[in-house]
Amino acid sequence: MDLEKIEGLVKIIENSSLTEFTLKEGDLKITMSKLDNPPVVAAGVPVTAPAAAEAAPVTEETEDETLFITSPIVGTFYSAPAPDAPAFVKVGDQVKNGQTVCILEAMKLMNEIQSEFDCEIEAVLVSNEQKVEYGQPLFRVKKL
């Protein structure tokens, strides 16, 4: 991973409501966290072989099988199909492959985001109507 990618990740974290973020790409693992106003800290382990990049919505795996459903686009996060409707998913829900977990609005288009595998929602990492960036984790999930 090059310096530009790391700087891009730092900017995403600085501009989001996330307090902690972990990315694993091959043998490289980067953990970033922020406390109220201190700068974001990045720590990584050097990698010997380059990792392949994916073009689809990315879910990153860590050692304890925790995964993230990430944003495939820049847009506005909506947890429900309408303001008066219940959220698509909440913490503790079991989600099936292909099930809609949220909507991202981009350029007046509503994009349904679906789970790519069976999982359980462990945490919702963004607020309703929050602006999200490409690759930003939306949900922390545990694979079933």
JSON list of N, CA and C in Angstrom, two decimals, residues 21-74:
[
{"chain": "A", "resi": 21, "resn": "PHE", "atom": "N", "xyz": [-10.86, 2.22, 12.82]},
{"chain": "A", "resi": 21, "resn": "PHE", "atom": "CA", "xyz": [-10.96, 1.57, 11.51]},
{"chain": "A", "resi": 21, "resn": "PHE", "atom": "C", "xyz": [-9.77, 0.64, 11.35]},
{"chain": "A", "resi": 22, "resn": "THR", "atom": "N", "xyz": [-10.02, -0.58, 10.88]},
{"chain": "A", "resi": 22, "resn": "THR", "atom": "CA", "xyz": [-8.95, -1.54, 10.61]},
{"chain": "A", "resi": 22, "resn": "THR", "atom": "C", "xyz": [-9.10, -2.03, 9.19]},
{"chain": "A", "resi": 23, "resn": "LEU", "atom": "N", "xyz": [-8.00, -2.06, 8.47]},
{"chain": "A", "resi": 23, "resn": "LEU", "atom": "CA", "xyz": [-7.97, -2.53, 7.10]},
{"chain": "A", "resi": 23, "resn": "LEU", "atom": "C", "xyz": [-6.91, -3.60, 6.98]},
{"chain": "A", "resi": 24, "resn": "LYS", "atom": "N", "xyz": [-7.26, -4.74, 6.42]},
{"chain": "A", "resi": 24, "resn": "LYS", "atom": "CA", "xyz": [-6.28, -5.80, 6.18]},
{"chain": "A", "resi": 24, "resn": "LYS", "atom": "C", "xyz": [-6.28, -6.08, 4.70]},
{"chain": "A", "resi": 25, "resn": "GLU", "atom": "N", "xyz": [-5.11, -5.97, 4.11]},
{"chain": "A", "resi": 25, "resn": "GLU", "atom": "CA", "xyz": [-4.94, -6.19, 2.69]},
{"chain": "A", "resi": 25, "resn": "GLU", "atom": "C", "xyz": [-3.75, -7.13, 2.53]},
{"chain": "A", "resi": 26, "resn": "GLY", "atom": "N", "xyz": [-4.02, -8.41, 2.29]},
{"chain": "A", "resi": 26, "resn": "GLY", "atom": "CA", "xyz": [-2.93, -9.38, 2.25]},
{"chain": "A", "resi": 26, "resn": "GLY", "atom": "C", "xyz": [-2.31, -9.52, 3.61]},
{"chain": "A", "resi": 27, "resn": "ASP", "atom": "N", "xyz": [-0.99, -9.35, 3.71]},
{"chain": "A", "resi": 27, "resn": "ASP", "atom": "CA", "xyz": [-0.29, -9.43, 4.99]},
{"chain": "A", "resi": 27, "resn": "ASP", "atom": "C", "xyz": [-0.20, -8.08, 5.69]},
{"chain": "A", "resi": 28, "resn": "LEU", "atom": "N", "xyz": [-0.70, -7.03, 5.07]},
{"chain": "A", "resi": 28, "resn": "LEU", "atom": "CA", "xyz": [-0.65, -5.68, 5.64]},
{"chain": "A", "resi": 28, "resn": "LEU", "atom": "C", "xyz": [-1.91, -5.42, 6.45]},
{"chain": "A", "resi": 29, "resn": "LYS", "atom": "N", "xyz": [-1.75, -4.93, 7.65]},
{"chain": "A", "resi": 29, "resn": "LYS", "atom": "CA", "xyz": [-2.89, -4.58, 8.50]},
{"chain": "A", "resi": 29, "resn": "LYS", "atom": "C", "xyz": [-2.66, -3.16, 9.01]},
{"chain": "A", "resi": 30, "resn": "ILE", "atom": "N", "xyz": [-3.65, -2.28, 8.78]},
{"chain": "A", "resi": 30, "resn": "ILE", "atom": "CA", "xyz": [-3.57, -0.90, 9.22]},
{"chain": "A", "resi": 30, "resn": "ILE", "atom": "C", "xyz": [-4.75, -0.65, 10.16]},
{"chain": "A", "resi": 31, "resn": "THR", "atom": "N", "xyz": [-4.45, -0.13, 11.33]},
{"chain": "A", "resi": 31, "resn": "THR", "atom": "CA", "xyz": [-5.49, 0.25, 12.28]},
{"chain": "A", "resi": 31, "resn": "THR", "atom": "C", "xyz": [-5.37, 1.74, 12.54]},
{"chain": "A", "resi": 32, "resn": "MET", "atom": "N", "xyz": [-6.49, 2.44, 12.39]},
{"chain": "A", "resi": 32, "resn": "MET", "atom": "CA", "xyz": [-6.52, 3.88, 12.63]},
{"chain": "A", "resi": 32, "resn": "MET", "atom": "C", "xyz": [-7.59, 4.15, 13.67]},
{"chain": "A", "resi": 33, "resn": "SER", "atom": "N", "xyz": [-7.31, 5.05, 14.57]},
{"chain": "A", "resi": 33, "resn": "SER", "atom": "CA", "xyz": [-8.32, 5.44, 15.55]},
{"chain": "A", "resi": 33, "resn": "SER", "atom": "C", "xyz": [-8.16, 6.92, 15.84]},
{"chain": "A", "resi": 34, "resn": "LYS", "atom": "N", "xyz": [-9.26, 7.52, 16.27]},
{"chain": "A", "resi": 34, "resn": "LYS", "atom": "CA", "xyz": [-9.18, 8.92, 16.65]},
{"chain": "A", "resi": 34, "resn": "LYS", "atom": "C", "xyz": [-9.91, 9.12, 17.96]},
{"chain": "A", "resi": 35, "resn": "LEU", "atom": "N", "xyz": [-9.36, 9.99, 18.75]},
{"chain": "A", "resi": 35, "resn": "LEU", "atom": "CA", "xyz": [-9.95, 10.37, 20.03]},
{"chain": "A", "resi": 35, "resn": "LEU", "atom": "C", "xyz": [-10.28, 11.84, 19.94]},
{"chain": "A", "resi": 36, "resn": "ASP", "atom": "N", "xyz": [-11.48, 12.21, 20.25]},
{"chain": "A", "resi": 36, "resn": "ASP", "atom": "CA", "xyz": [-11.97, 13.58, 20.17]},
{"chain": "A", "resi": 36, "resn": "ASP", "atom": "C", "xyz": [-11.24, 14.41, 19.12]},
{"chain": "A", "resi": 37, "resn": "ASN", "atom": "N", "xyz": [-10.12, 15.07, 19.43]},
{"chain": "A", "resi": 37, "resn": "ASN", "atom": "CA", "xyz": [-9.42, 15.91, 18.47]},
{"chain": "A", "resi": 37, "resn": "ASN", "atom": "C", "xyz": [-7.99, 15.51, 18.11]},
{"chain": "A", "resi": 38, "resn": "PRO", "atom": "N", "xyz": [-7.35, 14.51, 18.78]},
{"chain": "A", "resi": 38, "resn": "PRO", "atom": "CA", "xyz": [-5.98, 14.18, 18.40]},
{"chain": "A", "resi": 38, "resn": "PRO", "atom": "C", "xyz": [-5.92, 13.66, 16.96]},
{"chain": "A", "resi": 39, "resn": "PRO", "atom": "N", "xyz": [-4.74, 13.72, 16.34]},
{"chain": "A", "resi": 39, "resn": "PRO", "atom": "CA", "xyz": [-4.61, 13.25, 14.98]},
{"chain": "A", "resi": 39, "resn": "PRO", "atom": "C", "xyz": [-4.83, 11.74, 14.88]},
{"chain": "A", "resi": 40, "resn": "VAL", "atom": "N", "xyz": [-5.19, 11.29, 13.67]},
{"chain": "A", "resi": 40, "resn": "VAL", "atom": "CA", "xyz": [-5.40, 9.87, 13.41]},
{"chain": "A", "resi": 40, "resn": "VAL", "atom": "C", "xyz": [-4.05, 9.18, 13.37]},
{"chain": "A", "resi": 41, "resn": "VAL", "atom": "N", "xyz": [-3.97, 8.01, 14.00]},
{"chain": "A", "resi": 41, "resn": "VAL", "atom": "CA", "xyz": [-2.72, 7.26, 14.07]},
{"chain": "A", "resi": 41, "resn": "VAL", "atom": "C", "xyz": [-2.84, 6.04, 13.16]},
{"chain": "A", "resi": 42, "resn": "ALA", "atom": "N", "xyz": [-1.83, 5.82, 12.32]},
{"chain": "A", "resi": 42, "resn": "ALA", "atom": "CA", "xyz": [-1.82, 4.65, 11.44]},
{"chain": "A", "resi": 42, "resn": "ALA", "atom": "C", "xyz": [-0.65, 3.76, 11.82]},
{"chain": "A", "resi": 43, "resn": "ALA", "atom": "N", "xyz": [-0.92, 2.48, 11.96]},
{"chain": "A", "resi": 43, "resn": "ALA", "atom": "CA", "xyz": [0.13, 1.52, 12.27]},
{"chain": "A", "resi": 43, "resn": "ALA", "atom": "C", "xyz": [0.00, 0.35, 11.31]},
{"chain": "A", "resi": 44, "resn": "GLY", "atom": "N", "xyz": [1.10, -0.07, 10.73]},
{"chain": "A", "resi": 44, "resn": "GLY", "atom": "CA", "xyz": [1.03, -1.15, 9.76]},
{"chain": "A", "resi": 44, "resn": "GLY", "atom": "C", "xyz": [2.17, -2.12, 9.90]},
{"chain": "A", "resi": 45, "resn": "VAL", "atom": "N", "xyz": [1.97, -3.30, 9.34]},
{"chain": "A", "resi": 45, "resn": "VAL", "atom": "CA", "xyz": [3.00, -4.33, 9.29]},
{"chain": "A", "resi": 45, "resn": "VAL", "atom": "C", "xyz": [3.44, -4.44, 7.85]},
{"chain": "A", "resi": 46, "resn": "PRO", "atom": "N", "xyz": [4.76, -4.39, 7.56]},
{"chain": "A", "resi": 46, "resn": "PRO", "atom": "CA", "xyz": [5.20, -4.44, 6.16]},
{"chain": "A", "resi": 46, "resn": "PRO", "atom": "C", "xyz": [4.76, -5.74, 5.49]},
{"chain": "A", "resi": 47, "resn": "VAL", "atom": "N", "xyz": [4.51, -5.65, 4.23]},
{"chain": "A", "resi": 47, "resn": "VAL", "atom": "CA", "xyz": [4.08, -6.81, 3.45]},
{"chain": "A", "resi": 47, "resn": "VAL", "atom": "C", "xyz": [5.17, -7.18, 2.46]},
{"chain": "A", "resi": 48, "resn": "THR", "atom": "N", "xyz": [5.32, -8.47, 2.20]},
{"chain": "A", "resi": 48, "resn": "THR", "atom": "CA", "xyz": [6.38, -8.92, 1.29]},
{"chain": "A", "resi": 48, "resn": "THR", "atom": "C", "xyz": [5.88, -9.07, -0.13]},
{"chain": "A", "resi": 49, "resn": "ALA", "atom": "N", "xyz": [4.60, -9.41, -0.30]},
{"chain": "A", "resi": 49, "resn": "ALA", "atom": "CA", "xyz": [4.03, -9.56, -1.63]},
{"chain": "A", "resi": 49, "resn": "ALA", "atom": "C", "xyz": [2.90, -8.55, -1.80]},
{"chain": "A", "resi": 50, "resn": "PRO", "atom": "N", "xyz": [2.77, -7.94, -2.99]},
{"chain": "A", "resi": 50, "resn": "PRO", "atom": "CA", "xyz": [1.70, -6.97, -3.19]},
{"chain": "A", "resi": 50, "resn": "PRO", "atom": "C", "xyz": [0.33, -7.65, -3.16]},
{"chain": "A", "resi": 51, "resn": "ALA", "atom": "N", "xyz": [-0.66, -6.95, -2.64]},
{"chain": "A", "resi": 51, "resn": "ALA", "atom": "CA", "xyz": [-2.02, -7.48, -2.56]},
{"chain": "A", "resi": 51, "resn": "ALA", "atom": "C", "xyz": [-2.82, -6.97, -3.75]},
{"chain": "A", "resi": 52, "resn": "ALA", "atom": "N", "xyz": [-3.78, -7.77, -4.19]},
{"chain": "A", "resi": 52, "resn": "ALA", "atom": "CA", "xyz": [-4.61, -7.41, -5.33]},
{"chain": "A", "resi": 52, "resn": "ALA", "atom": "C", "xyz": [-5.76, -6.53, -4.86]},
{"chain": "A", "resi": 53, "resn": "ALA", "atom": "N", "xyz": [-6.08, -5.50, -5.64]},
{"chain": "A", "resi": 53, "resn": "ALA", "atom": "CA", "xyz": [-7.19, -4.60, -5.31]},
{"chain": "A", "resi": 53, "resn": "ALA", "atom": "C", "xyz": [-8.48, -5.16, -5.89]},
{"chain": "A", "resi": 54, "resn": "GLU", "atom": "N", "xyz": [-9.60, -4.91, -5.22]},
{"chain": "A", "resi": 54, "resn": "GLU", "atom": "CA", "xyz": [-10.89, -5.37, -5.70]},
{"chain": "A", "resi": 54, "resn": "GLU", "atom": "C", "xyz": [-11.70, -4.17, -6.16]},
{"chain": "A", "resi": 55, "resn": "ALA", "atom": "N", "xyz": [-12.53, -4.36, -7.19]},
{"chain": "A", "resi": 55, "resn": "ALA", "atom": "CA", "xyz": [-13.33, -3.27, -7.73]},
{"chain": "A", "resi": 55, "resn": "ALA", "atom": "C", "xyz": [-14.72, -3.23, -7.11]},
{"chain": "A", "resi": 56, "resn": "ALA", "atom": "N", "xyz": [-15.20, -4.34, -6.56]},
{"chain": "A", "resi": 56, "resn": "ALA", "atom": "CA", "xyz": [-16.55, -4.43, -6.00]},
{"chain": "A", "resi": 56, "resn": "ALA", "atom": "C", "xyz": [-16.56, -3.88, -4.58]},
{"chain": "A", "resi": 57, "resn": "PRO", "atom": "N", "xyz": [-17.75, -3.73, -3.99]},
{"chain": "A", "resi": 57, "resn": "PRO", "atom": "CA", "xyz": [-17.79, -3.33, -2.58]},
{"chain": "A", "resi": 57, "resn": "PRO", "atom": "C", "xyz": [-16.93, -4.29, -1.77]},
{"chain": "A", "resi": 58, "resn": "VAL", "atom": "N", "xyz": [-16.10, -3.73, -0.94]},
{"chain": "A", "resi": 58, "resn": "VAL", "atom": "CA", "xyz": [-15.08, -4.52, -0.27]},
{"chain": "A", "resi": 58, "resn": "VAL", "atom": "C", "xyz": [-15.52, -4.85, 1.15]},
{"chain": "A", "resi": 59, "resn": "THR", "atom": "N", "xyz": [-15.28, -6.09, 1.55]},
{"chain": "A", "resi": 59, "resn": "THR", "atom": "CA", "xyz": [-15.43, -6.48, 2.94]},
{"chain": "A", "resi": 59, "resn": "THR", "atom": "C", "xyz": [-14.08, -6.99, 3.38]},
{"chain": "A", "resi": 60, "resn": "GLU", "atom": "N", "xyz": [-13.58, -6.47, 4.47]},
{"chain": "A", "resi": 60, "resn": "GLU", "atom": "CA", "xyz": [-12.25, -6.83, 4.94]},
{"chain": "A", "resi": 60, "resn": "GLU", "atom": "C", "xyz": [-12.35, -7.76, 6.13]},
{"chain": "A", "resi": 61, "resn": "GLU", "atom": "N", "xyz": [-11.51, -8.80, 6.14]},
{"chain": "A", "resi": 61, "resn": "GLU", "atom": "CA", "xyz": [-11.54, -9.81, 7.17]},
{"chain": "A", "resi": 61, "resn": "GLU", "atom": "C", "xyz": [-10.38, -9.63, 8.14]},
{"chain": "A", "resi": 62, "resn": "THR", "atom": "N", "xyz": [-10.62, -9.80, 9.41]},
{"chain": "A", "resi": 62, "resn": "THR", "atom": "CA", "xyz": [-9.57, -9.77, 10.40]},
{"chain": "A", "resi": 62, "resn": "THR", "atom": "C", "xyz": [-9.44, -11.15, 11.01]},
{"chain": "A", "resi": 63, "resn": "GLU", "atom": "N", "xyz": [-8.49, -11.34, 11.92]},
{"chain": "A", "resi": 63, "resn": "GLU", "atom": "CA", "xyz": [-8.19, -12.64, 12.47]},
{"chain": "A", "resi": 63, "resn": "GLU", "atom": "C", "xyz": [-9.39, -13.29, 13.15]},
{"chain": "A", "resi": 64, "resn": "ASP", "atom": "N", "xyz": [-10.26, -12.51, 13.79]},
{"chain": "A", "resi": 64, "resn": "ASP", "atom": "CA", "xyz": [-11.38, -13.08, 14.54]},
{"chain": "A", "resi": 64, "resn": "ASP", "atom": "C", "xyz": [-12.64, -13.21, 13.70]},
{"chain": "A", "resi": 65, "resn": "GLU", "atom": "N", "xyz": [-12.53, -13.23, 12.37]},
{"chain": "A", "resi": 65, "resn": "GLU", "atom": "CA", "xyz": [-13.64, -13.40, 11.45]},
{"chain": "A", "resi": 65, "resn": "GLU", "atom": "C", "xyz": [-14.64, -12.25, 11.47]},
{"chain": "A", "resi": 66, "resn": "THR", "atom": "N", "xyz": [-14.25, -11.10, 11.96]},
{"chain": "A", "resi": 66, "resn": "THR", "atom": "CA", "xyz": [-15.10, -9.92, 11.90]},
{"chain": "A", "resi": 66, "resn": "THR", "atom": "C", "xyz": [-14.90, -9.28, 10.54]},
{"chain": "A", "resi": 67, "resn": "LEU", "atom": "N", "xyz": [-15.99, -8.94, 9.90]},
{"chain": "A", "resi": 67, "resn": "LEU", "atom": "CA", "xyz": [-15.97, -8.34, 8.56]},
{"chain": "A", "resi": 67, "resn": "LEU", "atom": "C", "xyz": [-16.69, -7.01, 8.58]},
{"chain": "A", "resi": 68, "resn": "PHE", "atom": "N", "xyz": [-16.52, -6.25, 7.51]},
{"chain": "A", "resi": 68, "resn": "PHE", "atom": "CA", "xyz": [-17.22, -4.98, 7.37]},
{"chain": "A", "resi": 68, "resn": "PHE", "atom": "C", "xyz": [-17.97, -4.98, 6.04]},
{"chain": "A", "resi": 69, "resn": "ILE", "atom": "N", "xyz": [-19.17, -4.45, 6.04]},
{"chain": "A", "resi": 69, "resn": "ILE", "atom": "CA", "xyz": [-19.85, -4.13, 4.80]},
{"chain": "A", "resi": 69, "resn": "ILE", "atom": "C", "xyz": [-19.52, -2.67, 4.55]},
{"chain": "A", "resi": 70, "resn": "THR", "atom": "N", "xyz": [-18.87, -2.40, 3.42]},
{"chain": "A", "resi": 70, "resn": "THR", "atom": "CA", "xyz": [-18.38, -1.05, 3.15]},
{"chain": "A", "resi": 70, "resn": "THR", "atom": "C", "xyz": [-19.18, -0.38, 2.04]},
{"chain": "A", "resi": 71, "resn": "SER", "atom": "N", "xyz": [-19.05, 0.92, 1.97]},
{"chain": "A", "resi": 71, "resn": "SER", "atom": "CA", "xyz": [-19.75, 1.70, 0.96]},
{"chain": "A", "resi": 71, "resn": "SER", "atom": "C", "xyz": [-19.08, 1.55, -0.41]},
{"chain": "A", "resi": 72, "resn": "PRO", "atom": "N", "xyz": [-19.83, 1.16, -1.43]},
{"chain": "A", "resi": 72, "resn": "PRO", "atom": "CA", "xyz": [-19.25, 1.05, -2.77]},
{"chain": "A", "resi": 72, "resn": "PRO", "atom": "C", "xyz": [-19.21, 2.40, -3.51]},
{"chain": "A", "resi": 73, "resn": "ILE", "atom": "N", "xyz": [-19.84, 3.43, -2.92]},
{"chain": "A", "resi": 73, "resn": "ILE", "atom": "CA", "xyz": [-19.91, 4.74, -3.56]},
{"chain": "A", "resi": 73, "resn": "ILE", "atom": "C", "xyz": [-19.89, 5.85, -2.51]},
{"chain": "A", "resi": 74, "resn": "VAL", "atom": "N", "xyz": [-19.70, 7.07, -2.97]},
{"chain": "A", "resi": 74, "resn": "VAL", "atom": "CA", "xyz": [-19.86, 8.25, -2.13]},
{"chain": "A", "resi": 74, "resn": "VAL", "atom": "C", "xyz": [-21.34, 8.62, -2.16]}
]
